[in-house]
Coordinates of C-alpha atoms in Angstrom, one line a residue:
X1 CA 111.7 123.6 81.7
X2 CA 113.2 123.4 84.9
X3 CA 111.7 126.4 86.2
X4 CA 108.2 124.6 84.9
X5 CA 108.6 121.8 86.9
X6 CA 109.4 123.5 89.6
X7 CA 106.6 125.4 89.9
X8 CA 104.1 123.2 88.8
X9 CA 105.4 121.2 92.1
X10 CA 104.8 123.9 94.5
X11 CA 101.3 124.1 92.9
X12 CA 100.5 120.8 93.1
X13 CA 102.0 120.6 97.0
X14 CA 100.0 123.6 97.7
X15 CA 96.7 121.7 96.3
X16 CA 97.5 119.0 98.2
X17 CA 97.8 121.5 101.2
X18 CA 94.5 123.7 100.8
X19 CA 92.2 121.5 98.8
X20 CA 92.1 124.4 96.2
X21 CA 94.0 127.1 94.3
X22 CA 93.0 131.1 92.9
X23 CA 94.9 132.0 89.9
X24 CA 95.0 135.6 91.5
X25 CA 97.1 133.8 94.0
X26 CA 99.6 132.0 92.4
X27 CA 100.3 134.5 90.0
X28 CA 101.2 136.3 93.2
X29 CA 103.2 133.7 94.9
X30 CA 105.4 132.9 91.8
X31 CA 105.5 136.0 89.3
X32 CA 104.3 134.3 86.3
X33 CA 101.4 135.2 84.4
X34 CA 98.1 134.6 84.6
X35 CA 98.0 133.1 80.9
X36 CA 100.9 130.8 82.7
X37 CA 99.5 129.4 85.5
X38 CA 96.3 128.4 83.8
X39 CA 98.6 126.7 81.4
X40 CA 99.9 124.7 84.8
X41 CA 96.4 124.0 86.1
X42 CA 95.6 122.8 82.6
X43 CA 98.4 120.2 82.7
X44 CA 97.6 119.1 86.3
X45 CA 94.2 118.7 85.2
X46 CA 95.2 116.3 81.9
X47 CA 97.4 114.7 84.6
X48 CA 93.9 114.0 86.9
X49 CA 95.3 115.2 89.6
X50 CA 93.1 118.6 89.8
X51 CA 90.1 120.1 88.1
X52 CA 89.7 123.7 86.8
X53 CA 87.0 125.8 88.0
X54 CA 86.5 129.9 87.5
X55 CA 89.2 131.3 89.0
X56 CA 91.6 128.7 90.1
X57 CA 91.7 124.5 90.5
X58 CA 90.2 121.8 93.4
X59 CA 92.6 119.2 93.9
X60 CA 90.8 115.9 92.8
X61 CA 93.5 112.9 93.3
X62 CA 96.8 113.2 95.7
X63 CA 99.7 112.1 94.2
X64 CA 101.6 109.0 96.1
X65 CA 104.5 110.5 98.4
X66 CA 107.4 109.6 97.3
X67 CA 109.6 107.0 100.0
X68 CA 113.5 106.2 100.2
X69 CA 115.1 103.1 99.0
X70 CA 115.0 102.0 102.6
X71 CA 111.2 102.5 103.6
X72 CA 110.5 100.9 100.0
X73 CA 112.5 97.9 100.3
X74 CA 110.2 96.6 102.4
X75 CA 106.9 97.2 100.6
X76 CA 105.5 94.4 98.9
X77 CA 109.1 92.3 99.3
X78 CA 107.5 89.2 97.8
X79 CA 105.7 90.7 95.1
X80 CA 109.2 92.5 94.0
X81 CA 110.5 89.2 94.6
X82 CA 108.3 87.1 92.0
X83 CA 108.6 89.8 89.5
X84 CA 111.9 89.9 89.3
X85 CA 112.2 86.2 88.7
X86 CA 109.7 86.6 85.9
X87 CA 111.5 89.4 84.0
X88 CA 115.4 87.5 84.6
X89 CA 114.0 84.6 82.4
X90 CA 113.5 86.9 79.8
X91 CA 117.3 87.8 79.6
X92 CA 119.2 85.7 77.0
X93 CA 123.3 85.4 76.8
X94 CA 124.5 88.0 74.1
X95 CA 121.9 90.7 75.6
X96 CA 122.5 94.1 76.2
X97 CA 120.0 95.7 78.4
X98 CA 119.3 98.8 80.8
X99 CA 118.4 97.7 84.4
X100 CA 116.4 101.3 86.0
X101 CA 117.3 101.8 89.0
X102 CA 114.8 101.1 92.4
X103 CA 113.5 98.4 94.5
X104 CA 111.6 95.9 92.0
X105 CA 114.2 96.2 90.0
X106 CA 116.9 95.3 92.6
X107 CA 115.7 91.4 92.8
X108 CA 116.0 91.3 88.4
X109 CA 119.6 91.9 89.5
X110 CA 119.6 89.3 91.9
X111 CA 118.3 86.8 89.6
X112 CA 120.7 87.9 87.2
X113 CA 123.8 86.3 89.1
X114 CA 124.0 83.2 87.5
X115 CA 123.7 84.3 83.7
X116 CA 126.4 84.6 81.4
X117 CA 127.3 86.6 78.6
X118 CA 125.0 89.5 79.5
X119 CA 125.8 93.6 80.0
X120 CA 124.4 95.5 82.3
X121 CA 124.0 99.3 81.8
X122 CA 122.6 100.9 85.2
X123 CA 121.7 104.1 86.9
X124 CA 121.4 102.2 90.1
X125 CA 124.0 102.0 92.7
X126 CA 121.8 99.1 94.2
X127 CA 121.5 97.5 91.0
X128 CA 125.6 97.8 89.9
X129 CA 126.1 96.3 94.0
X130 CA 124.1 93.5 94.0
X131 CA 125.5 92.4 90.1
X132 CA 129.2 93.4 91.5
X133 CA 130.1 89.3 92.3
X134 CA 128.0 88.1 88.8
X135 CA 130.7 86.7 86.9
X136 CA 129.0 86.6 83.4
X137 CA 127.5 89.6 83.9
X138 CA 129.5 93.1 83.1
X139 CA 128.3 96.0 84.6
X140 CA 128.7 99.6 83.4
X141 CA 127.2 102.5 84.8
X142 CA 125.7 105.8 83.8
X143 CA 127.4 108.1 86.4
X144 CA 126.6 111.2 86.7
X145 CA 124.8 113.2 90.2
X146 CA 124.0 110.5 93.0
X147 CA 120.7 111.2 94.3
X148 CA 120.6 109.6 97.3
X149 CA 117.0 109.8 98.2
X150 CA 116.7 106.6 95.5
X151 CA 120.5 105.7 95.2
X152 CA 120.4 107.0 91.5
X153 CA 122.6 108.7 89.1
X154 CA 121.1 111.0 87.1
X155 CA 121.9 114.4 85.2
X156 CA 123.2 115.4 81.7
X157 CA 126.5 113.3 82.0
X158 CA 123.8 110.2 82.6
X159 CA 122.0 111.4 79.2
X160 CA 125.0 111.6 77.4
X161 CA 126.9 108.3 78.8
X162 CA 123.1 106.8 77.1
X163 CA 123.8 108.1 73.4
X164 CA 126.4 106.3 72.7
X165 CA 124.5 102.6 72.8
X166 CA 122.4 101.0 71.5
X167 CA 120.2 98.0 74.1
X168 CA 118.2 95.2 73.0
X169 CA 116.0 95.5 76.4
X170 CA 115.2 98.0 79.5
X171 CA 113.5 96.8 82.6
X172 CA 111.7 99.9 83.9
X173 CA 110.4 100.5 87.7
X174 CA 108.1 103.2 88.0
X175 CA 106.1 105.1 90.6
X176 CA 103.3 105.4 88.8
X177 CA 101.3 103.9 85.7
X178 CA 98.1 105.0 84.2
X179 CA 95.9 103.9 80.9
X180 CA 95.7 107.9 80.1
X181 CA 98.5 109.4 81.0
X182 CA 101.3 106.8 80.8
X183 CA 104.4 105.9 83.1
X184 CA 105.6 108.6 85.7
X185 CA 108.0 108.9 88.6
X186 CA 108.7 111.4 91.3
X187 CA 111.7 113.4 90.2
X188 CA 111.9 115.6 87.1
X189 CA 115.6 114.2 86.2
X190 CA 115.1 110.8 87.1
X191 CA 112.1 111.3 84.5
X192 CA 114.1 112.7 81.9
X193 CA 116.6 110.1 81.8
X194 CA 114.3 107.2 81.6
X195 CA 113.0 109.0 78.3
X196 CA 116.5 108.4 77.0
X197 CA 116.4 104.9 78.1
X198 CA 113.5 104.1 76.4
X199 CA 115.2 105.9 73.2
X200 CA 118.0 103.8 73.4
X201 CA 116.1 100.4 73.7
X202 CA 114.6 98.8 71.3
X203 CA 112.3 96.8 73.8
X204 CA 110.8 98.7 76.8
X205 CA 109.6 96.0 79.4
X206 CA 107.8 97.7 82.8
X207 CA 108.0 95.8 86.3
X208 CA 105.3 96.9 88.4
X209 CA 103.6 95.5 91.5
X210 CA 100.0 96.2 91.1
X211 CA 99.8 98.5 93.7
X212 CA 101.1 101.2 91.3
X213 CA 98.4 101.2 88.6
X214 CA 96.4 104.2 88.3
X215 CA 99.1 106.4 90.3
X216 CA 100.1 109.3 88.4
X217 CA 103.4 111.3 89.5
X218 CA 104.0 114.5 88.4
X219 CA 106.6 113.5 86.0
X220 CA 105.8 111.4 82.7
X221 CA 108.4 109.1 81.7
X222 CA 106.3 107.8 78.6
X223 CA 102.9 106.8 77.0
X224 CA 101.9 103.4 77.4
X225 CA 102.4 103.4 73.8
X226 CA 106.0 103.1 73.6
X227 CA 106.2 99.9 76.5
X228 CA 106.1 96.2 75.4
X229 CA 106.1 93.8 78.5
X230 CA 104.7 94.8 81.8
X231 CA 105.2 91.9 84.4
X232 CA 103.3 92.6 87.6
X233 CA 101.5 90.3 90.4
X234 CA 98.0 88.6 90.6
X235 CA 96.8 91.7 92.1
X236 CA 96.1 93.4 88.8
X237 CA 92.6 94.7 88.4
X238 CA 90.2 93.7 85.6
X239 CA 90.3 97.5 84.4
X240 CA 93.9 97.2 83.4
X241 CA 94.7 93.7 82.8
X242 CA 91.9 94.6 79.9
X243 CA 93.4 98.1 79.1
X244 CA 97.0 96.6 79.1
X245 CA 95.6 93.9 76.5
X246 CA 93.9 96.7 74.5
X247 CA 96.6 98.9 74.0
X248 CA 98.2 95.2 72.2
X249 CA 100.8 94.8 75.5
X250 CA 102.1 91.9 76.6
X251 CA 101.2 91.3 80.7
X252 CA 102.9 88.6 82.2
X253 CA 101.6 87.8 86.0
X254 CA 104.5 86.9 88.1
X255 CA 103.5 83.9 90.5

């Protein structure tokens, strides 16, 4: 899978790169099989990042560069801000929830320092940092590999620290969030342990600025299907306030 992933990146980088692909030529550059790389192509396509054509694939939508922690902090501060106020109120003493790690979910921690009788389970150094001096609130992280691009743990030990719980809530940040093709992030590991958060949770809630809707990354996290809550900002189009609604989830526009 791994090996998949990887692949399908340097694909997708090289689209972004040349405008187009050959099949001839990527079987070349990566020593897979024809029957393979269409198989590729075919996913980038359902992701709507490229279309297929005789012979190879036209890049169609460039996926959002991923920033560090730092350069994000910044983006749309306010927004974050607001957001995260919205999604603390809806954290009750006697909860058990899974704060993701990233930057608008960073002030949901900060709102969190006055609550009591809460736990905290975090991938997020930023997140277990800023809820370090909350006295009602314990914290207990994932561990597992530091990936300091986002200031994450992630990995198998992650995973496995997740099985043995059970959360009443996660609050999810995302890169990117599309009607079709659901919630996706940057990183292939990152990716795969949000799919065990959202296992271990029985309520997924999404915190989104609006800026993100109708990104697709090259890693799905989950279907809209599975997500209960989104809170974003004002910003939200018509197109997906309407979609959001359709698909019977609950938006809540953070003011």
């Amino acid at each position: 899978m791994r090996n998949t992933s990887q692949r399908r990146e340097q694909i997708l980088q090289l689209l972004v790169k040349q405008g187009s692909v050959q099949v001839s030529d990527l079987v070349t550059l990566t020593g897979v099989s024809a029957v393979t790389i269409r198989t590729d192509l075919a996913q980038l396509e359902l992701q709507g990042l490229a279309t297929r054509n005789h012979g190879g694939a036209t890049l169609i939508r460039t996926p959002p560069q991923e920033q560090s922690v730092r350069q994000r902090d910044s983006l749309n501060s306010g927004l974050k801000e607001a957001i995260g106020a919205c999604a603390a109120r809806l954290v009750q003493p006697g909860d058990n929830i899974i704060i993701d790690s990233g930057t608008t979910t960073v002030p949901l921690a900060r709102h969190l320092l006055d609550h009591r009788e809460v736990t905290v389970m975090t991938n997020g150094l930023n997140i277990a940092w800023e809820l370090a001096n909350a006295q009602g609130v314990e914290v207990m992280l994932t561990g597992g590999l530091l990936r300091k691009q986002s200031l994450s743990f992630h990995g198998a030990q992650a995973e496995a620290c997740l099985n043995a719980y059970s959360f009443d809530t996660l609050f999810l940040g995302v890169d990117g969030l599309d009607l079709q093709f659901g919630l996706t992030t940057h990183h292939e590991a990152e990716a795969s342990l949000n799919r065990k958060m959202v296992e271990r949770a029985r309520r997924v809630i999404v915190l989104s600025d609006a800026s993100k809707f109708g990104r697709v990354s090259l890693h799905r996290i989950a279907l809209l299907e599975r997500v209960d809550v989104v809170i974003t900002d004002a910003g939200i189009s018509p197109e997906y306030r309407d979609g959001l609604q359709r698909l019977g989830i609950e938006l809540l526009v953070a003011e």
